[in-house]
Amino acid sequence: MPIDRHFRHVKKRAKAKRALKRLRTIAGILIRELQRKLPQYCLFECYQQDFLLYERILRTCPVKN
C-alpha cells in the first residue's frame, strides 16, 4: 500500500504511517483477544482459515520508502 500516493507532504506522510501502525496494533490486540476468548474447537473448526489470513496480513511489513 503506497503511503505517499495520497500523502505527499512530509508531515501528512508521517501522520499516515502512525495511523497505519495504530490500526495494525489495534487489529493485533483484537485478534489475540478473540483467540483467547473463543473456545478452542471454534477456532480450529470454524474460523481457522480466517485467523490464519488475519495473522498473515498483520505479519506483513508495510512498504518502506
N, CA, C and O atoms as a DFTB+ gen file, in Angstrom:
260 C
 N C O
     1  1       0.849      -1.164       0.000
     2  2       0.000       0.000       0.000
     3  2       0.903       1.238       0.000
     4  3       1.498       1.564       1.027
     5  1       1.009       1.916      -1.116
     6  2       1.872       3.093      -1.151
     7  2       1.287       4.229      -0.336
     8  3       0.184       4.703      -0.609
     9  1       2.025       4.654       0.651
    10  2       1.548       5.703       1.549
    11  2       1.613       7.057       0.866
    12  3       0.717       7.883       1.042
    13  1       2.676       7.297       0.079
    14  2       2.869       8.631      -0.470
    15  2       1.932       8.932      -1.630
    16  3       2.014      10.016      -2.209
    17  1       1.061       8.025      -1.981
    18  2       0.113       8.266      -3.064
    19  2      -0.865       9.375      -2.693
    20  3      -1.161      10.244      -3.513
    21  1      -1.359       9.346      -1.479
    22  2      -2.329      10.338      -1.040
    23  2      -1.726      11.362      -0.078
    24  3      -2.316      12.416       0.160
    25  1      -0.566      11.055       0.466
    26  2       0.044      11.922       1.458
    27  2       1.414      12.354       0.958
    28  3       2.427      11.738       1.291
    29  1       1.442      13.400       0.169
    30  2       2.699      13.834      -0.439
    31  2       3.508      14.742       0.483
    32  3       4.734      14.787       0.379
    33  1       2.858      15.448       1.361
    34  2       3.583      16.316       2.284
    35  2       4.211      15.476       3.388
    36  3       3.638      14.472       3.810
    37  1       5.376      15.880       3.853
    38  2       6.141      15.087       4.815
    39  2       5.370      14.850       6.105
    40  3       5.339      13.730       6.614
    41  1       4.750      15.894       6.635
    42  2       4.032      15.740       7.895
    43  2       2.811      14.845       7.729
    44  3       2.487      14.062       8.621
    45  1       2.136      14.958       6.594
    46  2       0.969      14.105       6.362
    47  2       1.389      12.649       6.174
    48  3       0.677      11.738       6.597
    49  1       2.542      12.426       5.542
    50  2       3.032      11.070       5.360
    51  2       3.366      10.442       6.703
    52  3       3.060       9.273       6.935
    53  1       3.988      11.207       7.587
    54  2       4.317      10.700       8.918
    55  2       3.045      10.398       9.699
    56  3       2.972       9.401      10.418
    57  1       2.056      11.250       9.558
    58  2       0.785      11.024      10.245
    59  2       0.101       9.765       9.705
    60  3      -0.496       9.010      10.472
    61  1       0.183       9.540       8.411
    62  2      -0.412       8.347       7.815
    63  2       0.298       7.087       8.291
    64  3      -0.347       6.071       8.549
    65  1       1.630       7.146       8.409
    66  2       2.378       5.989       8.909
    67  2       1.989       5.662      10.341
    68  3       1.816       4.497      10.700
    69  1       1.851       6.714      11.164
    70  2       1.445       6.491      12.558
    71  2       0.041       5.892      12.625
    72  3      -0.230       5.020      13.450
    73  1      -0.846       6.365      11.756
    74  2      -2.215       5.848      11.752
    75  2      -2.236       4.377      11.345
    76  3      -2.960       3.583      11.945
    77  1      -1.450       4.003      10.334
    78  2      -1.387       2.606       9.925
    79  2      -0.824       1.727      11.035
    80  3      -1.306       0.617      11.265
    81  1       0.197       2.231      11.720
    82  2       0.783       1.463      12.817
    83  2      -0.238       1.269      13.935
    84  3      -0.330       0.190      14.520
    85  1      -0.994       2.309      14.224
    86  2      -2.014       2.224      15.279
    87  2      -3.106       1.223      14.897
    88  3      -3.563       0.449      15.738
    89  1      -3.523       1.240      13.631
    90  2      -4.542       0.295      13.169
    91  2      -4.045      -1.146      13.265
    92  3      -4.791      -2.042      13.661
    93  1      -2.783      -1.361      12.901
    94  2      -2.225      -2.712      12.996
    95  2      -2.141      -3.159      14.453
    96  3      -2.362      -4.331      14.756
    97  1      -1.824      -2.232      15.355
    98  2      -1.756      -2.561      16.773
    99  2      -3.131      -2.951      17.302
   100  3      -3.270      -3.945      18.015
   101  1      -4.133      -2.174      16.955
   102  2      -5.495      -2.462      17.408
   103  2      -5.968      -3.797      16.851
   104  3      -6.582      -4.585      17.570
   105  1      -5.687      -4.059      15.575
   106  2      -6.100      -5.326      14.962
   107  2      -5.419      -6.501      15.655
   108  3      -6.051      -7.529      15.899
   109  1      -4.140      -6.358      15.971
   110  2      -3.425      -7.432      16.665
   111  2      -4.002      -7.701      18.038
   112  3      -4.133      -8.856      18.444
   113  1      -4.346      -6.655      18.751
   114  2      -4.943      -6.804      20.077
   115  2      -6.279      -7.532      19.980
   116  3      -6.561      -8.428      20.776
   117  1      -7.099      -7.147      19.004
   118  2      -8.407      -7.779      18.849
   119  2      -8.287      -9.247      18.467
   120  3      -9.043     -10.080      18.968
   121  1      -7.350      -9.572      17.589
   122  2      -7.177     -10.969      17.184
   123  2      -6.719     -11.814      18.360
   124  3      -7.228     -12.915      18.569
   125  1      -5.755     -11.306      19.138
   126  2      -5.294     -12.060      20.309
   127  2      -6.413     -12.253      21.322
   128  3      -6.527     -13.317      21.931
   129  1      -7.237     -11.230      21.502
   130  2      -8.342     -11.342      22.451
   131  2      -9.365     -12.370      21.982
   132  3      -9.858     -13.167      22.781
   133  1      -9.686     -12.357      20.696
   134  2     -10.632     -13.346      20.168
   135  2     -10.086     -14.762      20.289
   136  3     -10.826     -15.687      20.623
   137  1      -8.804     -14.935      20.020
   138  2      -8.216     -16.263      20.151
   139  2      -8.243     -16.743      21.591
   140  3      -8.374     -17.938      21.853
   141  1      -8.120     -15.823      22.506
   142  2      -8.130     -16.192      23.924
   143  2      -9.543     -16.497      24.406
   144  3      -9.748     -17.418      25.196
   145  1     -10.530     -15.716      23.925
   146  2     -11.892     -15.843      24.444
   147  2     -12.704     -16.935      23.752
   148  3     -13.548     -17.570      24.384
   149  1     -12.460     -17.159      22.461
   150  2     -13.249     -18.164      21.751
   151  2     -12.846     -19.563      22.200
   152  3     -11.679     -19.799      22.511
   153  1     -13.788     -20.482      22.237
   154  2     -13.439     -21.869      22.570
   155  2     -12.499     -22.452      21.512
   156  3     -12.543     -22.056      20.347
   157  1     -11.653     -23.389      21.925
   158  2     -10.657     -23.954      21.017
   159  2     -11.291     -24.670      19.830
   160  3     -10.794     -24.557      18.709
   161  1     -12.373     -25.401      20.054
   162  2     -12.990     -26.111      18.931
   163  2     -13.530     -25.126      17.896
   164  3     -13.542     -25.411      16.699
   165  1     -13.970     -23.981      18.369
   166  2     -14.492     -22.955      17.463
   167  2     -13.360     -22.367      16.620
   168  3     -13.539     -22.096      15.432
   169  1     -12.198     -22.173      17.239
   170  2     -11.063     -21.628      16.498
   171  2     -10.603     -22.588      15.411
   172  3     -10.320     -22.167      14.290
   173  1     -10.527     -23.873      15.733
   174  2      -9.961     -24.823      14.785
   175  2     -10.968     -25.284      13.743
   176  3     -10.578     -25.583      12.614
   177  1     -12.234     -25.351      14.080
   178  2     -13.221     -25.848      13.129
   179  2     -13.821     -24.743      12.278
   180  3     -13.910     -24.878      11.058
   181  1     -14.227     -23.666      12.901
   182  2     -14.999     -22.650      12.186
   183  2     -14.144     -21.552      11.573
   184  3     -14.320     -21.213      10.403
   185  1     -13.230     -21.000      12.339
   186  2     -12.574     -19.765      11.949
   187  2     -11.079     -19.906      11.695
   188  3     -10.373     -18.899      11.646
   189  1     -10.584     -21.116      11.535
   190  2      -9.146     -21.303      11.401
   191  2      -8.588     -20.592      10.166
   192  3      -7.563     -19.915      10.256
   193  1      -9.238     -20.735       9.036
   194  2      -8.753     -20.091       7.813
   195  2      -8.768     -18.569       7.943
   196  3      -7.848     -17.890       7.486
   197  1      -9.814     -18.043       8.564
   198  2      -9.901     -16.592       8.739
   199  2      -8.765     -16.067       9.611
   200  3      -8.125     -15.072       9.271
   201  1      -8.512     -16.742      10.745
   202  2      -7.463     -16.280      11.644
   203  2      -6.084     -16.402      11.008
   204  3      -5.223     -15.552      11.232
   205  1      -5.868     -17.449      10.219
   206  2      -4.586     -17.576       9.529
   207  2      -4.381     -16.426       8.553
   208  3      -3.274     -15.897       8.441
   209  1      -5.428     -16.038       7.851
   210  2      -5.342     -14.918       6.925
   211  2      -5.066     -13.615       7.670
   212  3      -4.213     -12.830       7.255
   213  1      -5.785     -13.383       8.768
   214  2      -5.591     -12.155       9.540
   215  2      -4.172     -12.062      10.084
   216  3      -3.558     -10.996      10.039
   217  1      -3.649     -13.173      10.599
   218  2      -2.299     -13.165      11.150
   219  2      -1.261     -12.940      10.053
   220  3      -0.266     -12.247      10.265
   221  1      -1.500     -13.529       8.879
   222  2      -0.574     -13.331       7.766
   223  2      -0.552     -11.865       7.327
   224  3       0.506     -11.324       7.008
   225  1      -1.706     -11.239       7.313
   226  2      -1.779      -9.829       6.940
   227  2      -1.058      -8.962       7.972
   228  3      -0.352      -8.021       7.609
   229  1      -1.234      -9.276       9.247
   230  2      -0.578      -8.479      10.289
   231  2       0.939      -8.666      10.290
   232  3       1.671      -7.756      10.678
   233  1       1.416      -9.833       9.860
   234  2       2.859     -10.080       9.844
   235  2       3.562      -9.358       8.710
   236  3       4.763      -9.102       8.798
   237  1       2.845      -9.026       7.652
   238  2       3.486      -8.373       6.516
   239  2       3.954      -6.982       6.914
   240  3       3.258      -6.264       7.631
   241  1       5.106      -6.620       6.455
   242  2       5.666      -5.308       6.761
   243  2       5.132      -4.284       5.767
   244  3       4.977      -4.593       4.586
   245  1       4.853      -3.087       6.224
   246  2       4.428      -2.047       5.289
   247  2       5.580      -1.664       4.362
   248  3       6.749      -1.871       4.686
   249  1       5.236      -1.111       3.225
   250  2       6.244      -0.701       2.247
   251  2       7.050       0.459       2.808
   252  3       6.485       1.447       3.279
   253  1       8.360       0.337       2.756
   254  2       9.235       1.390       3.285
   255  2       9.772       2.211       2.128
   256  3      10.120       1.666       1.081
   257  1       9.839       3.513       2.315
   258  2      10.357       4.409       1.277
   259  2      11.807       4.723       1.535
   260  3      12.424       5.464       0.769
